[in-house]
Coordinates of C-alpha atoms and ligand atoms in Angstrom, one line a residue:
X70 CA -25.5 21.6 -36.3
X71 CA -29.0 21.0 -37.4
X72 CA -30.2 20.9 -33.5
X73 CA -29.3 24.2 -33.4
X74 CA -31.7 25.2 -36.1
X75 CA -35.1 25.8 -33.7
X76 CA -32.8 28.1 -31.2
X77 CA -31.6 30.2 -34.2
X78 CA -35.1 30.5 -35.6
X79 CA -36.3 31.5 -32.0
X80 CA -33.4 34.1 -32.1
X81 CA -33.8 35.7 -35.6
X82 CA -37.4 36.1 -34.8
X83 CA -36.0 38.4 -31.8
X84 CA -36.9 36.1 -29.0
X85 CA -35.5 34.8 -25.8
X86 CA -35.1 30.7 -27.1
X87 CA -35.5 28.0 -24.3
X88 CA -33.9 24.6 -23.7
X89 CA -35.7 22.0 -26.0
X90 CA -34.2 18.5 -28.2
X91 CA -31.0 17.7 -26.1
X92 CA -29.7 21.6 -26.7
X93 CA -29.4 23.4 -23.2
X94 CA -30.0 27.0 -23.6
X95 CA -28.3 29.2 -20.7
X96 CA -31.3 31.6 -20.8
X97 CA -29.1 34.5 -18.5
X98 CA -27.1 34.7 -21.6
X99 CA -29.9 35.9 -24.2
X100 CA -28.2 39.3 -25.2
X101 CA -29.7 41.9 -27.9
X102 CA -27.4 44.3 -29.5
X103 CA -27.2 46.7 -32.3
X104 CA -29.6 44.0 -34.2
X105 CA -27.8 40.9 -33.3
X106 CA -29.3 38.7 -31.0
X107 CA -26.9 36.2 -28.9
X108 CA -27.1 33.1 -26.5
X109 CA -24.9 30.7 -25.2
X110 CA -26.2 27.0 -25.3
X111 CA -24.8 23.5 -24.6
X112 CA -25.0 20.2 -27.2
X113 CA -23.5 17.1 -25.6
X114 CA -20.6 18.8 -23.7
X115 CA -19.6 21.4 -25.9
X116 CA -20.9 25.1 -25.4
X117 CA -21.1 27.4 -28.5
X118 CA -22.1 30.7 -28.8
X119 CA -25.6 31.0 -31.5
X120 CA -26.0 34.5 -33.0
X121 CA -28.6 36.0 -35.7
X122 CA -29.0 39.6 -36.8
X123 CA -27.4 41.6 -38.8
X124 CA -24.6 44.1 -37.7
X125 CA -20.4 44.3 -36.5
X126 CA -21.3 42.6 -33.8
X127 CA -22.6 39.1 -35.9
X128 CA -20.2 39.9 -38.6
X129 CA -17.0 39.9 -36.6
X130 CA -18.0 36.5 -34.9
X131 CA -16.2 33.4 -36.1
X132 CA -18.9 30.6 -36.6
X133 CA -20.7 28.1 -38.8
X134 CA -23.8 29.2 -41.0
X135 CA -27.2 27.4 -40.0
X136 CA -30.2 29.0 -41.1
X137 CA -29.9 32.8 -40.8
X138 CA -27.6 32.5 -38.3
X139 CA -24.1 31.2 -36.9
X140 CA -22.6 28.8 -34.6
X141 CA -19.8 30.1 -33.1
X142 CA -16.9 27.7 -31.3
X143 CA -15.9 29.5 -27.9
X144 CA -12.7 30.3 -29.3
X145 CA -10.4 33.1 -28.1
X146 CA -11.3 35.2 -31.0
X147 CA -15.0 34.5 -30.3
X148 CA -14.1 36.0 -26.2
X149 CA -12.5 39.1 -27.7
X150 CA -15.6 39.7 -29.9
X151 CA -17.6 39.7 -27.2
X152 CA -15.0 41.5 -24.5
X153 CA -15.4 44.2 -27.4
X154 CA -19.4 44.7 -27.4
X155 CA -20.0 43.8 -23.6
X156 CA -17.9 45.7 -21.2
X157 CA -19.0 43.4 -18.5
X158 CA -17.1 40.2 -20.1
X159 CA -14.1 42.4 -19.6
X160 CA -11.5 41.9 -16.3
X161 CA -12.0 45.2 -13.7
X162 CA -10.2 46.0 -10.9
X163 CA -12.1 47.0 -7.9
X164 CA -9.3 49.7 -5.8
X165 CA -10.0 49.2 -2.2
X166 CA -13.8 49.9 -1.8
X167 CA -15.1 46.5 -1.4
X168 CA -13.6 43.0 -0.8
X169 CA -12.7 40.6 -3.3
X170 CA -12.0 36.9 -4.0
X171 CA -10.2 34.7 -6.0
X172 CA -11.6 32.1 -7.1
X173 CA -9.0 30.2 -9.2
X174 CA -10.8 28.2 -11.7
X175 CA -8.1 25.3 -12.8
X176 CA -10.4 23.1 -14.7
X177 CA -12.3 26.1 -16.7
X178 CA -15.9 25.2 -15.3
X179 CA -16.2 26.2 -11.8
X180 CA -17.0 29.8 -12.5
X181 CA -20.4 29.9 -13.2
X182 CA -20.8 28.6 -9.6
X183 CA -18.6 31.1 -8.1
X184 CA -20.7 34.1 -10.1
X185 CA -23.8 32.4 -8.2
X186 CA -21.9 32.5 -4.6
X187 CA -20.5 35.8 -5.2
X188 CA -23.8 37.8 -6.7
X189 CA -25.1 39.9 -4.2
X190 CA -22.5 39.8 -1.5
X191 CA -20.0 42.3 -0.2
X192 CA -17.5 40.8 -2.3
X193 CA -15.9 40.6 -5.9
X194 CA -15.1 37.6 -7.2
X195 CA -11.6 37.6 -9.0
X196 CA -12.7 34.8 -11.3
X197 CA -9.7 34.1 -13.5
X198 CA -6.2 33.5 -10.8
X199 CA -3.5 30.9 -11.5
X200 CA 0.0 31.1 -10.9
X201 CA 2.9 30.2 -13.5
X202 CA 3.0 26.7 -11.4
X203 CA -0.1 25.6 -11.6
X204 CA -0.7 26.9 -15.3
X205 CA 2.2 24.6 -16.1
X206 CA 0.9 21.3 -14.1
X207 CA -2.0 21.7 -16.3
X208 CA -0.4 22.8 -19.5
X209 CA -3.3 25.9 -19.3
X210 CA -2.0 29.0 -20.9
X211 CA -3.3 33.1 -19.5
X212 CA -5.4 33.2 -22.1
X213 CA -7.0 29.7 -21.6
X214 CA -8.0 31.3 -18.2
X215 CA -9.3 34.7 -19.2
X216 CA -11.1 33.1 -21.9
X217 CA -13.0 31.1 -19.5
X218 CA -13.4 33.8 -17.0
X219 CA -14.8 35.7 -20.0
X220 CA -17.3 32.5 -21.6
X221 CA -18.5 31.8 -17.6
X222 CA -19.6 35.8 -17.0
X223 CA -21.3 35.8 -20.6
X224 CA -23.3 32.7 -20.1
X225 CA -24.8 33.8 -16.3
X226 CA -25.5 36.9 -17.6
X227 CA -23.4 38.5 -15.1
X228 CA -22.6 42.3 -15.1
X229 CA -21.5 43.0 -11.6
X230 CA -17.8 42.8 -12.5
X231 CA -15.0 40.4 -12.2
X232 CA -11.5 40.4 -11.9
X233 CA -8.4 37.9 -13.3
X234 CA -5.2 37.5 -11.0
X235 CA -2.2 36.9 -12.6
X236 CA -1.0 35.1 -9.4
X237 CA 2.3 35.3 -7.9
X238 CA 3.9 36.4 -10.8
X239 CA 8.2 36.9 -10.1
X240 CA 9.6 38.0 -14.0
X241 CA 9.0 41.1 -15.8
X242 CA 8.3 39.6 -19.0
X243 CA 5.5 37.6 -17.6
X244 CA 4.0 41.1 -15.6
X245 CA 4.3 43.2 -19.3
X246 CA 2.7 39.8 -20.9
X247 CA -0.4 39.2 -18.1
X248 CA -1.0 43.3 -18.5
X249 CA -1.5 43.6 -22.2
X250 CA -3.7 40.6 -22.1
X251 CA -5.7 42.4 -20.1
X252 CA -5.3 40.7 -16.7
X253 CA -6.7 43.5 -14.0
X254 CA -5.0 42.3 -10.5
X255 CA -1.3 41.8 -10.3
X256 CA 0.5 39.9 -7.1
X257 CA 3.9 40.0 -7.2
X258 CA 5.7 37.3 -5.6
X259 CA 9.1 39.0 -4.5
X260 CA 10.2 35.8 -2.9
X261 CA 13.2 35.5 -5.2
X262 CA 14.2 39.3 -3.6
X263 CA 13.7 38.1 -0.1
X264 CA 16.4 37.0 1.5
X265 CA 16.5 33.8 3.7
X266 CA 19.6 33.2 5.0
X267 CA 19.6 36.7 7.2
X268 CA 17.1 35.3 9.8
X269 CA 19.6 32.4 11.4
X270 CA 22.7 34.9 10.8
X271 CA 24.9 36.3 13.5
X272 CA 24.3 39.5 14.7
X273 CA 28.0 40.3 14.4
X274 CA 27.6 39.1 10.4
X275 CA 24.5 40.6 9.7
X276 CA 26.0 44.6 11.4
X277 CA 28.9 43.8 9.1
X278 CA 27.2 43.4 6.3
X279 CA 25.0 46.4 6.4
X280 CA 28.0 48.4 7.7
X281 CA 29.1 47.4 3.7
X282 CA 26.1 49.5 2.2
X283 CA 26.6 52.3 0.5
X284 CA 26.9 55.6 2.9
X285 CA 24.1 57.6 1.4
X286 CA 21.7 53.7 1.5
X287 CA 22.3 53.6 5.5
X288 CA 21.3 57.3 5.6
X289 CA 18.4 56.9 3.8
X290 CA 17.4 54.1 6.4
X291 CA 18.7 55.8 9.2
X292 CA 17.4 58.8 9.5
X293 CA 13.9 58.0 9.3
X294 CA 13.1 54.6 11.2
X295 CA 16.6 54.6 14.0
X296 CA 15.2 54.6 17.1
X297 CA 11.7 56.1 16.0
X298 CA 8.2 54.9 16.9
X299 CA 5.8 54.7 14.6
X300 CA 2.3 55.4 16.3
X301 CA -0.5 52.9 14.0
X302 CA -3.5 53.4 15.2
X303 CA -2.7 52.6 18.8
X304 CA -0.3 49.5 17.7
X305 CA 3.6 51.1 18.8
X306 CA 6.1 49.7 16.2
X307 CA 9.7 50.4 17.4
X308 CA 13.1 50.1 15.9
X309 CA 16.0 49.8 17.2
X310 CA 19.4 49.1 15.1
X311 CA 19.3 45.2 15.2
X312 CA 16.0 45.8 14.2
X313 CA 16.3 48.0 11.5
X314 CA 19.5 46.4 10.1
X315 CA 17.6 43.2 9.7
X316 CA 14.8 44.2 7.6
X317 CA 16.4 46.5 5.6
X318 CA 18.5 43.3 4.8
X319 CA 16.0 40.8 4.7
X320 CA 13.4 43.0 2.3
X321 CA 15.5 45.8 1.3
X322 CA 16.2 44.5 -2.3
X323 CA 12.7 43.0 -2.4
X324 CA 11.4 46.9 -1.9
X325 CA 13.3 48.1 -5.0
X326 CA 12.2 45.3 -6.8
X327 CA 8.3 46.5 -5.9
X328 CA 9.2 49.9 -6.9
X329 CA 10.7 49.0 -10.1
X330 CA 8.0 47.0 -11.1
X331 CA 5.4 49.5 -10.3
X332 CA 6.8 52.3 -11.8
X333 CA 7.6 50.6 -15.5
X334 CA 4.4 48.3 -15.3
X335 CA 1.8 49.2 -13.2
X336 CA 1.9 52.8 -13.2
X337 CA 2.5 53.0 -17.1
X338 CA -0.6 50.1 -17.8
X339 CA -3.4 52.5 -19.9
X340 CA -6.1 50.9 -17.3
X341 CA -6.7 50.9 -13.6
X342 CA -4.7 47.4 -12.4
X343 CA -5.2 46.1 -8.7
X344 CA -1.0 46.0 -7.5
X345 CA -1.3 43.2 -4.9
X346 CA 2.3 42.9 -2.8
X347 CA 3.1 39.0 -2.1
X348 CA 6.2 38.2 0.5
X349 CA 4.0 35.3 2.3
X350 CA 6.3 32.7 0.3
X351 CA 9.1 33.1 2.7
X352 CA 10.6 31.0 5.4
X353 CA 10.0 32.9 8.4
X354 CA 6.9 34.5 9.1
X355 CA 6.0 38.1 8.6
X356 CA 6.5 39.8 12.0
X357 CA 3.8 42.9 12.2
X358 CA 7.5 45.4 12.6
X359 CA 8.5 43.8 8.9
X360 CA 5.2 44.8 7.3
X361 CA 5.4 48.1 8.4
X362 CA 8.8 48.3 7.2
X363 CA 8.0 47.8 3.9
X364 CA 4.3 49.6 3.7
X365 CA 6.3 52.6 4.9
X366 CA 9.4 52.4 2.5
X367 CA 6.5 51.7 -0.6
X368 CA 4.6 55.0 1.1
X369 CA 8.0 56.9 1.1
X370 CA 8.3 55.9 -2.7
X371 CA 5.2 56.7 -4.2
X372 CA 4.1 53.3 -5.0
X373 CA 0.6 52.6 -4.5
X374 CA -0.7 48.8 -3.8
X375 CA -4.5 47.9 -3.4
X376 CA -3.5 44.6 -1.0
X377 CA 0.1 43.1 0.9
X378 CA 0.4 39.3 1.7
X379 CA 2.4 38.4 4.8
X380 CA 2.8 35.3 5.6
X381 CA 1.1 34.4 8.9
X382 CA 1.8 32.3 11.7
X383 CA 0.9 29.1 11.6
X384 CA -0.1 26.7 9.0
X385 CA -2.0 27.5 5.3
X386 CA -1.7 24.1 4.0
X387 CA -3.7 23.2 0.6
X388 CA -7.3 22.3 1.1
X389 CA -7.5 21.8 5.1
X390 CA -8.5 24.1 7.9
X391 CA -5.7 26.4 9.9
X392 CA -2.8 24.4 12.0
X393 CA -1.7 26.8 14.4
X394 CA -1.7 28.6 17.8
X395 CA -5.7 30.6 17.7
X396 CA -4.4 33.0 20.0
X397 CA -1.2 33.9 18.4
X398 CA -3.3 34.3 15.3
X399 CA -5.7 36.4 16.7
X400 CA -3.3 39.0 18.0
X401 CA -0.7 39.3 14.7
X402 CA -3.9 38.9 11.9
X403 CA -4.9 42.2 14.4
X404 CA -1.8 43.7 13.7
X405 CA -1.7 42.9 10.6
X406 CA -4.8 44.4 9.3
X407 CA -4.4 47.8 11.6
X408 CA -1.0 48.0 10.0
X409 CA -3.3 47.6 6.4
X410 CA -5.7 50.1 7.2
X411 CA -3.5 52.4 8.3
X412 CA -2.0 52.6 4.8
X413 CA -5.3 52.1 3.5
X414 CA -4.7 48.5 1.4
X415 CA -6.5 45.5 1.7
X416 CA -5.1 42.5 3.7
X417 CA -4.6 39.8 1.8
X418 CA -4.8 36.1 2.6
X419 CA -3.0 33.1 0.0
X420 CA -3.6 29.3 0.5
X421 CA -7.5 30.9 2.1
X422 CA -9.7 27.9 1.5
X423 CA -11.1 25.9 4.2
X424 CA -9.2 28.0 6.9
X425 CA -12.7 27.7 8.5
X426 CA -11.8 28.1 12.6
X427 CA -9.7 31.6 11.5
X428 CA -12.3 33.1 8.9
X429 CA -13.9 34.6 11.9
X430 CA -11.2 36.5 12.9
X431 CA -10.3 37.6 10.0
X432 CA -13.6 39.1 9.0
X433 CA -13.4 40.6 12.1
X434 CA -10.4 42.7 12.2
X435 CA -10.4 43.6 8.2
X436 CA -13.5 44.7 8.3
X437 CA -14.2 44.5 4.4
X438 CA -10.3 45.4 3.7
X439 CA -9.6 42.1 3.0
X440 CA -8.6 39.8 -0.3
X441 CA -8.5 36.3 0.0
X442 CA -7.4 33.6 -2.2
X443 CA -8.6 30.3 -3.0
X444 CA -8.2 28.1 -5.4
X445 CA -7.4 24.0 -5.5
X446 CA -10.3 23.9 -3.0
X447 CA -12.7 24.0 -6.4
X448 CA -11.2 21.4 -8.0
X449 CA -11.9 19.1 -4.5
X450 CA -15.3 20.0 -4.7
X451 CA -15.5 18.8 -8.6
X452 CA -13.8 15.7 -7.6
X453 CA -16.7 15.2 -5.0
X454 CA -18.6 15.7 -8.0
X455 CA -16.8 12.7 -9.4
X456 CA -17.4 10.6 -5.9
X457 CA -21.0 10.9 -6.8
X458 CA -21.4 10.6 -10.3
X459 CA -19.1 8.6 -11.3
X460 CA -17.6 6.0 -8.7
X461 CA -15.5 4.2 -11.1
X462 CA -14.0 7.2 -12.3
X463 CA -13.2 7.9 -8.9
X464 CA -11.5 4.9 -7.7
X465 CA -9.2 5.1 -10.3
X466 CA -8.1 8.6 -9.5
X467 CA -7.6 8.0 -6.1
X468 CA -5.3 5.1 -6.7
X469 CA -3.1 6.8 -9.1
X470 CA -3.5 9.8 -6.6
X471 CA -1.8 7.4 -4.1
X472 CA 0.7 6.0 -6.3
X473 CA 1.7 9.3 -7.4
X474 CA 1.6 11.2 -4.3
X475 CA 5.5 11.7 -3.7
X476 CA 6.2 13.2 -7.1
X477 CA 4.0 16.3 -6.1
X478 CA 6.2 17.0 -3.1
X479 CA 8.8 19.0 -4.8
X480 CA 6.1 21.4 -5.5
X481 CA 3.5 21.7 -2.8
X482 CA 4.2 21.6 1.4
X483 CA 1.7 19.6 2.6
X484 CA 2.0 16.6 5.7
X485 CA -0.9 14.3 5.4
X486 CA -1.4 11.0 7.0
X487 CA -1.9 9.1 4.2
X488 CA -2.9 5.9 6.6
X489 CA -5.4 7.5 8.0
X490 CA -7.4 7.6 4.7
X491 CA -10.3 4.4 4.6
X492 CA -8.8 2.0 2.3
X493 CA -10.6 2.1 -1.0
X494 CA -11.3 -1.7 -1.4
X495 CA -13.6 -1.3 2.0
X496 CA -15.7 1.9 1.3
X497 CA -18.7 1.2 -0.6
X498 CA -19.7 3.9 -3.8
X499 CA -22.5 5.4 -1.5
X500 CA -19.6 6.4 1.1
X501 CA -16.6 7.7 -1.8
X502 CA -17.7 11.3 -1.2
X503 CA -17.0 10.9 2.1
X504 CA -13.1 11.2 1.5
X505 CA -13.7 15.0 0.4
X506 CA -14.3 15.8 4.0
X507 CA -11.1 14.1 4.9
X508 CA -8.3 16.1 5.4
X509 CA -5.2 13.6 4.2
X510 CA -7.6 12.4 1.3
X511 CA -8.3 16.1 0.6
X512 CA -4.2 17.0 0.3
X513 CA -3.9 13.7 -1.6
X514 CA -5.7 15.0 -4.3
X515 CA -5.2 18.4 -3.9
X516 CA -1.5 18.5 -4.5
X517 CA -2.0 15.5 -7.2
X518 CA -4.5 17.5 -9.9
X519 CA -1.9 18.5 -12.3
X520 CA -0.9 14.6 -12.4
X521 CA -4.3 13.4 -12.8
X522 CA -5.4 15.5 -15.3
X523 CA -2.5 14.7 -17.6
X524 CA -1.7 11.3 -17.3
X525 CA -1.6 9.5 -20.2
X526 CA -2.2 5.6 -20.7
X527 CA 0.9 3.5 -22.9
X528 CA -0.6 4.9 -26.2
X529 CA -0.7 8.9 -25.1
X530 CA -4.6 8.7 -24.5
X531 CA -5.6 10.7 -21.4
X532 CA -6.3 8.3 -18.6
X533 CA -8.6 10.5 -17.0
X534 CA -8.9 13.6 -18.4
X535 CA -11.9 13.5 -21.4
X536 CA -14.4 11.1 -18.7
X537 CA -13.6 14.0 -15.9
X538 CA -14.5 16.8 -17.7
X539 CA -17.1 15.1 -19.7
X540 CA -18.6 13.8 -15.9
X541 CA -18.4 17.3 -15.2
X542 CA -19.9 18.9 -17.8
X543 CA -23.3 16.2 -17.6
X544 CA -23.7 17.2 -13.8
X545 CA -22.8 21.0 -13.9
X546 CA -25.7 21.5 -11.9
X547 CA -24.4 19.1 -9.3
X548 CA -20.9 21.3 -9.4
X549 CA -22.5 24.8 -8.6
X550 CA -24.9 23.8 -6.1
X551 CA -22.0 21.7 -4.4
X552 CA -19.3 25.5 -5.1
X553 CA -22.3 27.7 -4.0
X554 CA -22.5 25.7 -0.8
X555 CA -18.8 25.1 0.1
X556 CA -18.2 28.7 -1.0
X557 CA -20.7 30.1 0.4
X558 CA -19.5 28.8 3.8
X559 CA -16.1 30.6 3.6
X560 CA -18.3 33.9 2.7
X561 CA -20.7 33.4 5.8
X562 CA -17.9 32.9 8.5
X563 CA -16.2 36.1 6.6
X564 CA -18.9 38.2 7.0
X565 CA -19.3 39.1 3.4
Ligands
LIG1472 ZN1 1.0 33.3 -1.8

C-alpha cells in the first residue's frame, strides 16, 4: 500500500494528485466533499478508491489506513457509499425526451469508453444491461453490474446520467429484485405469454377457440377494434374478425401479463423506472396491425411504457450487419415508429450492434424516439484488443472458440460459415485483428464469450480468464479508443 502514500499526501493537502511511481491516477475522478477529498487510481490491475479528510463521507468508506488516509477495495459497499454522496453514480431513467443506449458491459471494463462515446451526444447511455442468460454464462450477479456501472461513472467523472437495464427480464421475483436494487429501466420479455402455435393454426381452430372466451372478454375486444380503423398519423390499421381474433390470441394473455406487472411493480417503485415492452423474442415477426393492438389495449389500461420491441423483419443476428429485404425494412421500421410516436414511446431496437446498412433508416423515421440495444459487440471489440496485444492469448481463444462452438447453439441463433474464417496456422500476429472484421469469426466468438471466460484447465485454473482481463486492464487505453471508434460509428449513422 506504501505507493499509495505520495497520492494520499497530495489529497490530504486538498489537491488534485497526478499519475506518478507505477500508480495511475484517473484525474476526472478527484472529488471534494464535505472535507473529504477522493480519487480513483489504478496499481498493477486493480483500481481502488484513495480518500483523506475528515467527515461521513470518509468515515462510512471501507478501506485500509495509510498515512492520513484510506485505501478503499471497490467493493459493493464502497459503490453504495458513494451512490449515497454523489447522486450522479446513481441509475436514472430518462422518460421519453431524449434517446438512449445500452451499452451492456459483460466483462465490467468497457464503460469508461462508452461514457467517452456517449458525452455530448443526443443520447443516454444505459451503461449497466444484461439479461438473466448472459449473467448466468458469466456467473456475474445484478449487483456485479451496477457496481461497475457505478465504479466506471465515478472514475470519468461523469455527471450527465446513466441508466442500468435489467434486460429481458420474464419472472416477478427477478422484476421486485432488479427494482429494489435500484435498476432504472425495465424490459419485460413477455415471450413466455406469447403464444406461438396460433400463427400456423386453422382459421376454423383459431374462431373456435376464441368463440370459447369468456362473453364479457369478446365484448371487451369487440366493441372497440371489430371492423374499426384506426387513423395513425396517416398509416390506416384495419381489423377485421380474422384479424382481431388472431391477436387477441396470440398477445392477449401477454397484455395482462404487462398490465399486471406494471401495476404491482412499476407503478408502486418509489422512483421514476423506464417500463420498456419486449415481444421481439417471438417466432413470427411483429406485423405493424399487432403493435398497435397491443399499444392501444396498454393505452386502454392505463399502463404507461417509455419504449416497445417488435421484432422486425429480417435478420438481428449477434455481432454482424442486418440480413434482410432493405426495402421491406424500410416501409415496416416506418410503421413501426409512426405507430410509437403516435403513443408517444420510444422504438426500441434488441440485438442493435453492427446493423450498420439499417441505422440510417432507423434514425431517420424515430427521429430521436428511439432505444437501441447493444451489447456482445463490446466484448468483440476487447477481443480485438486481445488480437493486438496479446497474439498468443488470442490463438488460444480462437481455437477453443472453434472447438466449442456447437455447445453455444442451444442458446444463441446465429448461422456462420465457419469455413470461411482464415485458418489460424496461416495468418501471421500482424493480420489476427483482422478476424474481428469478419463476420463468421465475429459470431464465433460472439456466441462463445461465456465459454471462454470460464473455462477452466484439469486443475480448476481459469484457462483464459485472469491473462484476458489482466491484457485488458494494461491496454485500457487501447479498449476505449477502439469502443469510442466502433461506437461512435453506430451513433454517426443514427444521427445522434
Ligand atoms: Zn430482445
Amino acid at each position: 500500500m506504501e505507493q499509495f502514500n505520495k497520492v494520499i499526501e497530495t489529497l490530504a493537502q486538498g489537491n488534485k494528485p497526478s499519475s506518478a511511481d507505477g500508480v495511475t491516477v484517473y484525474e476526472s475522478s478527484f472529488e471534494q466533499k464535505d472535507g473529504t477529498n477522493l480519487v480513483m487510481v489504478k496499481s498493477g490491475t486493480d483500481k481502488y478508491l484513495l480518500a483523506a479528510g475528515e467527515s461521513d463521507l470518509f468515515s462510512e468508506l471501507n478501506g485500509e489506513s495509510v498515512g492520513t488516509g484510506k485505501v478503499c477495495a471497490l467493493s459493493h459497499e464502497n459503490r453504495l457509499v458513494l451512490n449515497k454522496y454523489f447522486d450522479y453514480t446513481v441509475p436514472q431513467a430518462f422518460g421519453t425526451k431524449i434517446a438512449t443506449m445500452g451499452l451492456g458491459d459483460r466483462l465490467g471494463v468497457a464503460s469508461p469508453g462508452h461514457i467517452e462515446t456517449t458525452r455530448n451526444r443526443k443520447v443516454k447511455p444505459i451503461l449497466a444491461q444484461q439479461s438473466i442468460r448472459e449473467l448466468t454464462l458469466l456467473n456475474r450477479t445484478m449487483t456485479d453490474i451496477l457496481d461497475a456501472a457505478s465504479f466506471a461513472v465515478f472514475q470519468e467523472g461523469y455527471k450527465d446520467g446513466y441508466g442500468a437495464d435489467a434486460d429481458h427480464i420474464k419472472l416477478e421475483k427477478d422484476i421486485a429484485y432488479a427494482i429494489e436494487l435500484g435498476f432504472s429501466f425495465l424490459t419485460l420479455d413477455c415471450s413466455e405469454q406469447i403464444r406461438n402455435d396460433i400463427e400456423g393454426a386453422s382459421s376454423e381452430d383459431i374462431q373456435k377457440e376464441y368463440a370459447g372466451l369468456p362473453v364479457d372478454r369478446k365484448e371487451y375486444f369487440n366493441s372497440h377494434y371489430l371492423n374499426k380503423t384506426f387513423d395513425v398519423q396517416g398509416l390506416e390499421i384495419k381489423f377485421d374478425e380474422d384479424s382481431l381474433v388472431k391477436n387477441v390470441l396470440v398477445y392477449g394473455e401477454a397484455i395482462d401479463f404487462m398490465e399486471h406487472v406494471y401495476n404491482e411493480h412499476v407503478a408502486k417503485a418509489d422512483k421514476a423506472i423506464d417500463f420498456e415492452i419486449s415481444i421481439d423474442e417471438t417466432e413470427t415477426v411483429t406485423a405493424p396491425e399487432a403493435h398497435f393492438f397491443v399499444a392501444e389495449e396498454l393505452r386502454r389500461r392505463g399502463v404507461t411504457v417509455q419504449s416497445l420491441a417488435p421484432r422486425f423483419c429480417g435478420e438481428f443476428q449477434k455481432g454482424i450487419d442486418y440480413i434482410g429485404d432493405l426495402e421491406q425494412f424500410e416501409k415496416e421500421l416506418h410503421e413501426h415508429a409512426e405507430i410509437a410516436k403516435y403513443f408517444g414511446y420510444k422504438l426500441s431496437i434488441h440485438s442493435g450492434s453492427d446493423k450498420f446498412s439499417v441505422f440510417p433508416i432507423i434514425g431517420k423515421y424515430t427521429e430521436g424516439l428511439l432505444h437501441i440495444k447493444t451489447a456482445g459487440t463490446n466484448w468483440l471489440e476487447a477481443v480485438r484488443v486481445i488480437a493486438v496485444e496479446n497474439p498468443d492469448l488470442y490463438r488460444r481463444m480462437h481455437v477453443y472458440a472453434e472447438d466449442h462452438f456447437e455447445e453455444t447453439l442451444q442458446y444463441y441463433h446465429v448461422t456462420p460459415d465457419l469455413d470461411s474464417v482464415a485458418p489460424l496456422d496461416d495468418t501471421s500476429d500482424a493480420d489476427l485483428p483482422k478476424y474481428m472484421d469478419h463476420d463468421a469469426a465475429r459470431q464465433l466468438f460472439h456466441v462463445t464469450y461465456g465459454i471462454l471466460l470460464t473455462a477452466k484447465d484439469d486443475s480448476g485454473k481459469d484457462l483464459f480468464r485472469t491473462e484476458f482481463f489482466e491484457t485488458l486492464l494494461n491496454n485500457e487505453d487501447t479498449y476505449r479508443n477502439g469502443l469510442v471508434k466502433h461506437i461512435g460509428r453506430h451513433l454517426d449513422l443514427l444521427g445522434l
